[in-house]
mmCIF file of N, CA and C in Angstrom:
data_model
loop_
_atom_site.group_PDB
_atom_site.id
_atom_site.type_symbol
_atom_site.label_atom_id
_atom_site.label_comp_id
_atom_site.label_asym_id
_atom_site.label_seq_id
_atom_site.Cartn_x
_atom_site.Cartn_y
_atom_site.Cartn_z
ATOM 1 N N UNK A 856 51.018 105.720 55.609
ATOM 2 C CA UNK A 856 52.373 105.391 55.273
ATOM 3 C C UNK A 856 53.289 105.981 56.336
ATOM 4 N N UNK A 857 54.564 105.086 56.821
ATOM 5 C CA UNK A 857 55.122 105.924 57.777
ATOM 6 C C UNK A 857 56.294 106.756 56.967
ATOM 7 N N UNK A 858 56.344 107.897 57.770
ATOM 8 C CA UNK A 858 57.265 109.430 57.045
ATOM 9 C C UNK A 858 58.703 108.078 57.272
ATOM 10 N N UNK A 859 59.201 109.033 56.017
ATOM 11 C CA UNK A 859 60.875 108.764 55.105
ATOM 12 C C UNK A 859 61.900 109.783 55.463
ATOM 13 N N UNK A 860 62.868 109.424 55.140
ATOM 14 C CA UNK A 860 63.904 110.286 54.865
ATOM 15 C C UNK A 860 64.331 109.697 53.209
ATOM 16 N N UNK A 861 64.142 111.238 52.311
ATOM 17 C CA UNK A 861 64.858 111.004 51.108
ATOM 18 C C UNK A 861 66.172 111.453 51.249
ATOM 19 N N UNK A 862 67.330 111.319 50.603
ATOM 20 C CA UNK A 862 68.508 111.308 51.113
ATOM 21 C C UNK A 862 69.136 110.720 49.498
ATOM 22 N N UNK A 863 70.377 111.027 49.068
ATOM 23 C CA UNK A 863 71.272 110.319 48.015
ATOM 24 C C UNK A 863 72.034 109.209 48.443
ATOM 25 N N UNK A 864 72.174 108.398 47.830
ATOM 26 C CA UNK A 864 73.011 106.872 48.406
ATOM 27 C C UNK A 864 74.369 106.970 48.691
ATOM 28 N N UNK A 865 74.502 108.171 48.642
ATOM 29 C CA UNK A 865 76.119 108.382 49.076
ATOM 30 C C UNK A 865 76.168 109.417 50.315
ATOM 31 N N UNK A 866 74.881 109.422 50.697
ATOM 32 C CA UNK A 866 75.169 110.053 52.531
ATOM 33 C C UNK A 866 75.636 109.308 53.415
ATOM 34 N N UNK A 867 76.200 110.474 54.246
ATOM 35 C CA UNK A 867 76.800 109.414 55.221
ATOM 36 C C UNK A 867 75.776 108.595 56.207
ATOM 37 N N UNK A 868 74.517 109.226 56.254
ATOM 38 C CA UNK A 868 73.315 108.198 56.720
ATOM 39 C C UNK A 868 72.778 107.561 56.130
ATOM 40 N N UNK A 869 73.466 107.045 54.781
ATOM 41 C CA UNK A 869 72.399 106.348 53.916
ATOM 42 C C UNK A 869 72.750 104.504 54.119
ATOM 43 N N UNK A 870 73.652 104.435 55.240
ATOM 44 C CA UNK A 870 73.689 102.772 55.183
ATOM 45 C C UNK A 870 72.924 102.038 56.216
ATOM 46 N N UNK A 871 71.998 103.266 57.427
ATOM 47 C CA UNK A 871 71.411 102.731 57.931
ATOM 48 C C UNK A 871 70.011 102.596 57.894
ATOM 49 N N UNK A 872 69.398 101.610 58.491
ATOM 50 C CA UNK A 872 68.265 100.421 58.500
ATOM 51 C C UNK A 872 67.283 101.824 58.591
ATOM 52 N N UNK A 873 67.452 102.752 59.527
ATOM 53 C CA UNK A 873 66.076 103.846 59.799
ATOM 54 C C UNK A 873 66.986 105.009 60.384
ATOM 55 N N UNK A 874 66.647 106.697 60.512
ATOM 56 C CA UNK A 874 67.277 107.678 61.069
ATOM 57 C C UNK A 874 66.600 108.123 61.986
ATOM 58 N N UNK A 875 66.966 108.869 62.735
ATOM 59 C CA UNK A 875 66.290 109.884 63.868
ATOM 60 C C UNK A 875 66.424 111.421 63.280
ATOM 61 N N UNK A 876 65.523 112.033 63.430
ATOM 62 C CA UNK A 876 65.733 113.592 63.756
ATOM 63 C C UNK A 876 66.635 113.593 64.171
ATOM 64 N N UNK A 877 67.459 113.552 65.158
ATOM 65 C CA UNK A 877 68.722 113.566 65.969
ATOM 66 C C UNK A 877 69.842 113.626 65.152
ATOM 67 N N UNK A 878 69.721 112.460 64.227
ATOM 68 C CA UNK A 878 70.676 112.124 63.285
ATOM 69 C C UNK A 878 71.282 113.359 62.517
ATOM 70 N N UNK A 879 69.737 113.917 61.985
ATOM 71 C CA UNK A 879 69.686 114.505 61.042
ATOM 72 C C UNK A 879 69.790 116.212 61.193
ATOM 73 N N UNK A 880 70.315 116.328 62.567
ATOM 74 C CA UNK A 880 70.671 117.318 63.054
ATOM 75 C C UNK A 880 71.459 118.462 62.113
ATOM 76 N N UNK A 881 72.408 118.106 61.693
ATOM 77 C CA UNK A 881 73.769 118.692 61.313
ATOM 78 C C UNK A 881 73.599 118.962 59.896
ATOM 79 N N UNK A 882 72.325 117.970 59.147
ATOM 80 C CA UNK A 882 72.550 118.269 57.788
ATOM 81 C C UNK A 882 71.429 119.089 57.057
ATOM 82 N N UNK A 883 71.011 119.573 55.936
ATOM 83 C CA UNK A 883 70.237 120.678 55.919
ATOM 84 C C UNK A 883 68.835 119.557 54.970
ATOM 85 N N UNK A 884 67.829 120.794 55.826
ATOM 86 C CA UNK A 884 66.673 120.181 55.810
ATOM 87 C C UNK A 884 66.321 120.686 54.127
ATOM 88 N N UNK A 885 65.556 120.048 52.779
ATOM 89 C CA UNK A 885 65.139 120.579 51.900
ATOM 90 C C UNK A 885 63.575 120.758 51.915
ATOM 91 N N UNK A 886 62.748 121.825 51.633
ATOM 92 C CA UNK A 886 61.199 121.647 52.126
ATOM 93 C C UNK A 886 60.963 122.782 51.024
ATOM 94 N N UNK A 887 59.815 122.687 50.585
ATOM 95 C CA UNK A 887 59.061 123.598 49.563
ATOM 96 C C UNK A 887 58.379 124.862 50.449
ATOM 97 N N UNK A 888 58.531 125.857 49.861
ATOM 98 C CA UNK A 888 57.894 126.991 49.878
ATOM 99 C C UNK A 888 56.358 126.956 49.989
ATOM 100 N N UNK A 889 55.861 127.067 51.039
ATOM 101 C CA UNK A 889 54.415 126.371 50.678
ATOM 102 C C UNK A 889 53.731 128.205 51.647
ATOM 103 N N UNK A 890 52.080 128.052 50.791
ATOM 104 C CA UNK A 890 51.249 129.178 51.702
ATOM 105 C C UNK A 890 50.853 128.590 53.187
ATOM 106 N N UNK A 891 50.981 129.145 53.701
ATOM 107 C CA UNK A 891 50.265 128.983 55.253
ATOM 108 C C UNK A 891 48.913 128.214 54.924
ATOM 109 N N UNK A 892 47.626 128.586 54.248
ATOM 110 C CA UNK A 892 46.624 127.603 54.255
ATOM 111 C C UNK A 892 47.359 126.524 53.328
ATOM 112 N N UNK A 893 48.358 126.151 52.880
ATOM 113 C CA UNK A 893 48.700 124.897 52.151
ATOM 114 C C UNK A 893 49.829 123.871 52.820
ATOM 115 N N UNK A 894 50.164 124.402 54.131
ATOM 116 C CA UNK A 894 50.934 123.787 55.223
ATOM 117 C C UNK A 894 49.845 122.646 55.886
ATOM 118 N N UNK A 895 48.197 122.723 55.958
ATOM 119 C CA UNK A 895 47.940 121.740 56.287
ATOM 120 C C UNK A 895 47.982 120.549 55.003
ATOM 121 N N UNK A 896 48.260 120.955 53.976
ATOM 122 C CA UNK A 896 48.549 119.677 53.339
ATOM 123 C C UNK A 896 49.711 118.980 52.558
ATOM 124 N N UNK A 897 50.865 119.532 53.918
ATOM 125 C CA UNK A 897 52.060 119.257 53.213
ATOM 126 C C UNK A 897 52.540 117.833 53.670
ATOM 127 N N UNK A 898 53.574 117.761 52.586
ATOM 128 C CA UNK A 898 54.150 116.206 52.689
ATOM 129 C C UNK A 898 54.875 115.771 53.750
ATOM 130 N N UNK A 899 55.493 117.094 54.142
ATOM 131 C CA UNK A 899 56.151 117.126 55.377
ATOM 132 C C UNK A 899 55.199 117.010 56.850
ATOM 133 N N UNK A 900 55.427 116.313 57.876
ATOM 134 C CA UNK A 900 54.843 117.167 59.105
ATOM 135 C C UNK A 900 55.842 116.960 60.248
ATOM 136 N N UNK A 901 56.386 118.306 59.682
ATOM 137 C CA UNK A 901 57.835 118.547 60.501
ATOM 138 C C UNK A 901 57.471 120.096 61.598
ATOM 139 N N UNK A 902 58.320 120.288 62.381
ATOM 140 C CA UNK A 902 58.107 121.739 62.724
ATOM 141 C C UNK A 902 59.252 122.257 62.366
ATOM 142 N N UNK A 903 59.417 123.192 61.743
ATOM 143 C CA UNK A 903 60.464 123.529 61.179
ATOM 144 C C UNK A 903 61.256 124.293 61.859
ATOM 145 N N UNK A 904 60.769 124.860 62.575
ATOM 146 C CA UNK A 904 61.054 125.701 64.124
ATOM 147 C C UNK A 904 62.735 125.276 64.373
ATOM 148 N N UNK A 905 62.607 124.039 64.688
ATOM 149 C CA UNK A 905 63.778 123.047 65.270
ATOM 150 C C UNK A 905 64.933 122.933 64.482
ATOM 151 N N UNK A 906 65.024 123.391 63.006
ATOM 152 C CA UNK A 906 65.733 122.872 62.249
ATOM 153 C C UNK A 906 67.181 123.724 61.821
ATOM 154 N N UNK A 907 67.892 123.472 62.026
ATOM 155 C CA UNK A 907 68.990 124.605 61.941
ATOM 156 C C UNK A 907 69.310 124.991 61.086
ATOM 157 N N UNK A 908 69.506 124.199 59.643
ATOM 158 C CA UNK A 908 69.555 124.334 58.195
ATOM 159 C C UNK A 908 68.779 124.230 57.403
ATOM 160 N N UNK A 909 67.943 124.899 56.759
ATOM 161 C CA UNK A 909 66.819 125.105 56.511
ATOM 162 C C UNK A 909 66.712 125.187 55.047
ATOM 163 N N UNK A 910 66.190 125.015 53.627
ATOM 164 C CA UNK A 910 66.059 125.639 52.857
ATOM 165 C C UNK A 910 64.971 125.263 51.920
ATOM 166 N N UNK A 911 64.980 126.750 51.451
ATOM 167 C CA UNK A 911 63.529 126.380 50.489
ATOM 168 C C UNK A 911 63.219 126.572 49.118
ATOM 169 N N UNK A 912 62.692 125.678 48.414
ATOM 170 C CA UNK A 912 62.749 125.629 46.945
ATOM 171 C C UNK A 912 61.440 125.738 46.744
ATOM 172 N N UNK A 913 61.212 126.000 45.273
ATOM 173 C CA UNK A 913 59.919 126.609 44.854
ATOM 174 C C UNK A 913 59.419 124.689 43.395
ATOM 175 N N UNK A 914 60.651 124.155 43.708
ATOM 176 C CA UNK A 914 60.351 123.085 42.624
ATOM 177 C C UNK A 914 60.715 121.991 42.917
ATOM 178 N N UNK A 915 60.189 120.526 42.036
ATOM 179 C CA UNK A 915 60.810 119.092 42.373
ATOM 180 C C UNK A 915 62.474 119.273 41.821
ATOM 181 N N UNK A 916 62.503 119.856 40.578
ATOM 182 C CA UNK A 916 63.908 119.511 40.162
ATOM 183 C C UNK A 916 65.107 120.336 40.992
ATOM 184 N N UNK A 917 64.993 121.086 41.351
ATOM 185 C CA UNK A 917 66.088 122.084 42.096
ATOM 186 C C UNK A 917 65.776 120.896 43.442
ATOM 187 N N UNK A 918 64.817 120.808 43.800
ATOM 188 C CA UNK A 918 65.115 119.226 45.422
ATOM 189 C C UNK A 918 65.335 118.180 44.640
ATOM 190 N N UNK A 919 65.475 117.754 43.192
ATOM 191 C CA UNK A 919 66.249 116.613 43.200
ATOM 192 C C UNK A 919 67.761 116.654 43.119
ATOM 193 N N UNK A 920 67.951 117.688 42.434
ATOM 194 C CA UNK A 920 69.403 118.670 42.434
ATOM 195 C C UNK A 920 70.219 118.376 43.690
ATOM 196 N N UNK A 921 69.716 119.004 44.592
ATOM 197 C CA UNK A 921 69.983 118.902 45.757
ATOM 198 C C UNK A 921 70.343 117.864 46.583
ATOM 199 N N UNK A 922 69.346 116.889 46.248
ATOM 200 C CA UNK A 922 69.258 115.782 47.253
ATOM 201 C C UNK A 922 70.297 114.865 46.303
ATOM 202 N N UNK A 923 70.435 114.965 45.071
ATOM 203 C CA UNK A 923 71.689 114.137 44.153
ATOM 204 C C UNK A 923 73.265 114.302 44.587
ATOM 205 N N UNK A 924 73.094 115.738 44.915
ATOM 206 C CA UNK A 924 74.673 116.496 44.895
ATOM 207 C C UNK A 924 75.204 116.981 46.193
ATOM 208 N N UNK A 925 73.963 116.778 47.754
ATOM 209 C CA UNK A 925 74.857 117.621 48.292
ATOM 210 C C UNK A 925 74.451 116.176 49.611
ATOM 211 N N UNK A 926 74.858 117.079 50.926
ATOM 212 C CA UNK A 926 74.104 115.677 52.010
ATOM 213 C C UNK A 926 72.921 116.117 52.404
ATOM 214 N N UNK A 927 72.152 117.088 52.038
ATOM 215 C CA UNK A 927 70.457 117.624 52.620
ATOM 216 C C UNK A 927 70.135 115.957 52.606
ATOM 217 N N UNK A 928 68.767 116.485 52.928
ATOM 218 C CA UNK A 928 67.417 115.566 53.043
ATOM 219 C C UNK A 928 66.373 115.935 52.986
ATOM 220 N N UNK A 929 65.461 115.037 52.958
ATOM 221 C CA UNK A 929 63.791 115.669 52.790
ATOM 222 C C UNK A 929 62.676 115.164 53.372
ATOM 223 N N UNK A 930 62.239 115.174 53.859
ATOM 224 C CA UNK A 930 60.719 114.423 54.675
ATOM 225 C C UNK A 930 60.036 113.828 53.359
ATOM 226 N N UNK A 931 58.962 112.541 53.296
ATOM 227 C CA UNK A 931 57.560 112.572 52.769
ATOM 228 C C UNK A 931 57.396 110.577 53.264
ATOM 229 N N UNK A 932 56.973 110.515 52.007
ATOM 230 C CA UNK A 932 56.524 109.057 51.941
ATOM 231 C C UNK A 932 57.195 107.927 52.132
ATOM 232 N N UNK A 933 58.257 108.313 51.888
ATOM 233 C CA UNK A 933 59.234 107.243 51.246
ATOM 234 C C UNK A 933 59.012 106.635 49.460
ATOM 235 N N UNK A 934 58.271 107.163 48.765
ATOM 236 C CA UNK A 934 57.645 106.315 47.565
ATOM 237 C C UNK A 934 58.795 106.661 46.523
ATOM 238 N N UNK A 935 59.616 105.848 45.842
ATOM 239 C CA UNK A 935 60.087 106.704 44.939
ATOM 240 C C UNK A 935 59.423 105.770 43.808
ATOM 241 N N UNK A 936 59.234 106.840 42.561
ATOM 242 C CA UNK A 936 58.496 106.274 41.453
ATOM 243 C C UNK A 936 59.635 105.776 40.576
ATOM 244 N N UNK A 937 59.962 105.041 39.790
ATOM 245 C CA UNK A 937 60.682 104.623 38.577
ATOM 246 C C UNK A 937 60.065 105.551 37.757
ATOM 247 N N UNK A 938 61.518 105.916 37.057
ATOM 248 C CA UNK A 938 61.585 106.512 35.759
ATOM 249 C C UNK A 938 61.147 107.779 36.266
ATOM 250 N N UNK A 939 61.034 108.734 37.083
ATOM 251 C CA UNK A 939 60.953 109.819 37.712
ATOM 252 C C UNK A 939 61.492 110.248 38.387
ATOM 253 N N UNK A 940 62.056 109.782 39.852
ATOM 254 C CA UNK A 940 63.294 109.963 40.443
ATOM 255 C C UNK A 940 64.631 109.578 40.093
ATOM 256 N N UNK A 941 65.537 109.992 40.205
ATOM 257 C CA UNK A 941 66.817 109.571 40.248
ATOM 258 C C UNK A 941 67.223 108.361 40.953
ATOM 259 N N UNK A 942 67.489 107.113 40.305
ATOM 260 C CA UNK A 942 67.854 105.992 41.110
ATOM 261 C C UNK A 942 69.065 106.261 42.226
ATOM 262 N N UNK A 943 69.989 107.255 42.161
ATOM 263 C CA UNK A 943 70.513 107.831 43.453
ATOM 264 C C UNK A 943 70.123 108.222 44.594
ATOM 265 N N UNK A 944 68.397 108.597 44.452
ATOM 266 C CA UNK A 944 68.034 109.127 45.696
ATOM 267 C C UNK A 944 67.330 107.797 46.438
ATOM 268 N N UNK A 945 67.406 107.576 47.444
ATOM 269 C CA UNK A 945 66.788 106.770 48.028
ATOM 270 C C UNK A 945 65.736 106.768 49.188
ATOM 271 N N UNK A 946 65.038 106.041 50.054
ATOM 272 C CA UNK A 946 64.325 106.948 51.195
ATOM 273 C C UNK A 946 64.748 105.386 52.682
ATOM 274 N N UNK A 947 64.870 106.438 53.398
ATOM 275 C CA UNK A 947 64.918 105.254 54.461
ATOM 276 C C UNK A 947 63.743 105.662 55.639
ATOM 277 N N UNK A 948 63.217 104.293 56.598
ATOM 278 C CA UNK A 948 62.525 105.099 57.184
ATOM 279 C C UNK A 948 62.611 106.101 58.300
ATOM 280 N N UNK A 949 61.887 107.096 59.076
ATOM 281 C CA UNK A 949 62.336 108.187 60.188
ATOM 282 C C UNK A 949 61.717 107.435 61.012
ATOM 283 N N UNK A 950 62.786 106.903 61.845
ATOM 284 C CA UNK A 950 62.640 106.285 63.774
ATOM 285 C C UNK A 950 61.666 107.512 64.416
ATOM 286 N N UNK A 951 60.409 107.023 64.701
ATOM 287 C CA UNK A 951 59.726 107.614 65.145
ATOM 288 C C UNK A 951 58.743 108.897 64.894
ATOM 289 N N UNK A 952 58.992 108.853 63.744
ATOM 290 C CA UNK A 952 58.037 109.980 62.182
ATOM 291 C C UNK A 952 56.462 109.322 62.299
ATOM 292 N N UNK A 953 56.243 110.560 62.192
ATOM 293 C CA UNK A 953 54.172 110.411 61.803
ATOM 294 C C UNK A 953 53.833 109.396 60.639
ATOM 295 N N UNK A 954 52.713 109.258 60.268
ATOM 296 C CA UNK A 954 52.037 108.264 59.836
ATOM 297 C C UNK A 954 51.568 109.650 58.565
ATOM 298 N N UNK A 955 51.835 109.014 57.222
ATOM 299 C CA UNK A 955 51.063 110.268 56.519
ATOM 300 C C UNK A 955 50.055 109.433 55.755
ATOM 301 N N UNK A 956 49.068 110.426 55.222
ATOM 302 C CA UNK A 956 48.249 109.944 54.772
ATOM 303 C C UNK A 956 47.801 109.948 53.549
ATOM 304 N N UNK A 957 47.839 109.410 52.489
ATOM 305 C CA UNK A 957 47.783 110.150 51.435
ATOM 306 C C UNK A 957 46.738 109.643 50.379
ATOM 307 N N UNK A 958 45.549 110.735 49.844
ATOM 308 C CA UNK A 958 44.484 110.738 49.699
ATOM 309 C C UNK A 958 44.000 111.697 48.828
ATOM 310 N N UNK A 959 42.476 111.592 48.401
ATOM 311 C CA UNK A 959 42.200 112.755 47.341
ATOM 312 C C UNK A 959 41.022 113.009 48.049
ATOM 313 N N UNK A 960 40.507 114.533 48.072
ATOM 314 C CA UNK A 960 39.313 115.424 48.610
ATOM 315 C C UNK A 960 38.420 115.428 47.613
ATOM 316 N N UNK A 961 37.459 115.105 47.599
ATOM 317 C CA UNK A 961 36.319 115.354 46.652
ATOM 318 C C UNK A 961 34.759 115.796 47.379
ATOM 319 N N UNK A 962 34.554 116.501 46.923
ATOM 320 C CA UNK A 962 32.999 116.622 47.426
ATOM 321 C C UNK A 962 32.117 115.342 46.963
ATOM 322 N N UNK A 963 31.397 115.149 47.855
ATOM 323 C CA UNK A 963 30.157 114.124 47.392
ATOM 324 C C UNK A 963 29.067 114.483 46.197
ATOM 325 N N UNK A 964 29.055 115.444 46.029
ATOM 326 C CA UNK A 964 27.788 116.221 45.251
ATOM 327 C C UNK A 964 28.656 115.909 43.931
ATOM 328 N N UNK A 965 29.773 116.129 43.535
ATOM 329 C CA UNK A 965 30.645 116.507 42.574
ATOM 330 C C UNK A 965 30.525 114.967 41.405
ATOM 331 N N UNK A 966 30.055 114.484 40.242
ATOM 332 C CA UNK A 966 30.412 113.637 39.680
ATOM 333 C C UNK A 966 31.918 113.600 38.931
ATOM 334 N N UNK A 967 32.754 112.648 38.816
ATOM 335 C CA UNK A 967 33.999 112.602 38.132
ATOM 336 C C UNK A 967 33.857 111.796 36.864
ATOM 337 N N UNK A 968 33.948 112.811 35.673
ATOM 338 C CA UNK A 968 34.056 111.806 34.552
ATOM 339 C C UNK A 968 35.099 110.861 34.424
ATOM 340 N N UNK A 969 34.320 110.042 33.278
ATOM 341 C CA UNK A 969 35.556 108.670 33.081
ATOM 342 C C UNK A 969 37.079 109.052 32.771
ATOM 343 N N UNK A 970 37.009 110.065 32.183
ATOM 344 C CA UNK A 970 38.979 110.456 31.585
ATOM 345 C C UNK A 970 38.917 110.348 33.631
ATOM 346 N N UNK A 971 38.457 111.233 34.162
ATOM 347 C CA UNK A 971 39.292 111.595 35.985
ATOM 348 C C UNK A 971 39.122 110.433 36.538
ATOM 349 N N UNK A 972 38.513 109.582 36.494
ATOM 350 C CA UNK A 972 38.693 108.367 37.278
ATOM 351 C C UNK A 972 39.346 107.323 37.006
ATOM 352 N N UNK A 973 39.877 107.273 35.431
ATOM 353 C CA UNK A 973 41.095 106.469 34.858
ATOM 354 C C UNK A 973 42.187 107.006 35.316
ATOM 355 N N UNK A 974 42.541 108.164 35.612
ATOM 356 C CA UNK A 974 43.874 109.195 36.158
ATOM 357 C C UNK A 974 43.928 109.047 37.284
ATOM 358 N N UNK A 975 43.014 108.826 38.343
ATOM 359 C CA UNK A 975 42.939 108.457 39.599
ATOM 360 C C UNK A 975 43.382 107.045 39.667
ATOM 361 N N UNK A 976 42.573 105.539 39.197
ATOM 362 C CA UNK A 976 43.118 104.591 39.146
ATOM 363 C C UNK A 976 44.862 104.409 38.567
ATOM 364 N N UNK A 977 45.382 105.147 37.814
ATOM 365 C CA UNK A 977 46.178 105.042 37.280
ATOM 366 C C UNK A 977 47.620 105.639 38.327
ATOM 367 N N UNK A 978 46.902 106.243 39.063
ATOM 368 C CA UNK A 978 47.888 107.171 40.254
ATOM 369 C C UNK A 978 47.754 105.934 41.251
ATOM 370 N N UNK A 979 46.575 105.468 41.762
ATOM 371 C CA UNK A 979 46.376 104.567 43.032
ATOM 372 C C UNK A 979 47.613 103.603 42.457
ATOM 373 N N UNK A 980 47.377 102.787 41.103
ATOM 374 C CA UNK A 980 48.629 101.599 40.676
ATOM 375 C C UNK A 980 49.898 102.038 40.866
ATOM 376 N N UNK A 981 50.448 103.390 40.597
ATOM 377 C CA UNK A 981 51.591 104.210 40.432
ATOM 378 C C UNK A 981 52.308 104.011 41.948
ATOM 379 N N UNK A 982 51.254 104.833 43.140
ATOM 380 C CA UNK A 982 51.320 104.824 44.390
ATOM 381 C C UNK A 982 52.147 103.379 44.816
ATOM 382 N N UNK A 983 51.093 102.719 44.467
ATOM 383 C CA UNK A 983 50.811 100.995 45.187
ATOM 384 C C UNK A 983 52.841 100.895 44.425
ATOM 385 N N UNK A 984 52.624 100.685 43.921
ATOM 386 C CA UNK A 984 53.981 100.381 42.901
ATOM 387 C C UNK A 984 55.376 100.955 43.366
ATOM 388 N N UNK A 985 54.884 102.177 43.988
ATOM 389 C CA UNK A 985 56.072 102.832 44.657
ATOM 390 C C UNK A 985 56.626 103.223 46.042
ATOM 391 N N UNK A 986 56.236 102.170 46.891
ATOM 392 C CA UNK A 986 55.561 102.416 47.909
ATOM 393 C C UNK A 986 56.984 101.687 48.748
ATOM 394 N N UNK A 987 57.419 101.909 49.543
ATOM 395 C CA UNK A 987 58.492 101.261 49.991
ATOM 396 C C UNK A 987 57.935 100.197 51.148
ATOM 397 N N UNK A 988 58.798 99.378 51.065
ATOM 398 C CA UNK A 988 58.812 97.987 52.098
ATOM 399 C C UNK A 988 58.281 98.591 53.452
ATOM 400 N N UNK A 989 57.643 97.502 53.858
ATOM 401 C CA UNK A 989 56.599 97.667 55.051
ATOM 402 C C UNK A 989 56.085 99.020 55.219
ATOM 403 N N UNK A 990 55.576 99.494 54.469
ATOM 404 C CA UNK A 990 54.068 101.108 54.356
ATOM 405 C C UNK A 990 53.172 100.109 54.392
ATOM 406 N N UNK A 991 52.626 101.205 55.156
ATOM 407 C CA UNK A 991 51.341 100.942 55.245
ATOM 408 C C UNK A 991 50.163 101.163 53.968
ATOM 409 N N UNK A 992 49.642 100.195 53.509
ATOM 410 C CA UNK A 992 48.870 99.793 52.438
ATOM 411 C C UNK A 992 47.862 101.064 52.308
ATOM 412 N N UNK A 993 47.745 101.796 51.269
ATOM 413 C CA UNK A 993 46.456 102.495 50.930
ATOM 414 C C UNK A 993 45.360 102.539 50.619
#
């Protein structure tokens, strides 16, 4: 899937077609608190290094808070789910953002009972369903 910008429909970047990093210079970045071994599997793949406004939350609702009420933004998919996000927030795509990938780890040895593989199918439909215009198919 190519990386998003989530953003509220009342930013001042929210009327265009795709953003740049560049763009997004001035306004503050929102990103989760994550452990160092859990940075390789974040939603983001930003360097954060670069970012001048920075902040970090420990939850979804305090970044939906955020992304409702102020001009931040947020890296990921672009996917927004119905009936879970706020129809205010929206995602547009990032001019020139990574490709993410998004997937489940399982060992081979490991069998998954039927309840986990109905929860899995049921996430793949969810995904598929929320997936914004031209992503790349999963």
């Amino acid at each position: 899937m190519k990386q998003h910008v989530f953003l509220r429909k009342e930013h001042p970047l929210a009327h265009h077609e795709s953003i740049t990093l560049e763009q997004l210079r001035d306004y503050p970045y929102l990103t989760y608190q994550q452990d160092d071994m859990l940075l390789h599997f974040a939603e983001e793949a930003l360097n954060v290094d670069n970012i001048g406004k920075l902040v970090y939350l420990k939850d979804r609702g305090a970044m939906n808070n955020l992304l409702l009420n102020t001009d931040s933004y947020n890296l990921g998919t672009g996917c927004i789910v119905n009936n879970y996000m706020n129809p205010n927030i929206i995602s547009i795509p990032l001019d020139g953002g990574s490709l993410i990938q998004v997937g489940l780890v399982k060992r081979n040895d490991v069998f998954l009972p039927e309840e986990v593989q109905v929860y899995i199918d049921f996430l793949k439909s969810a995904l598929e369903k929320s997936m914004p215009n031209g992503s790349i198919d999963c």
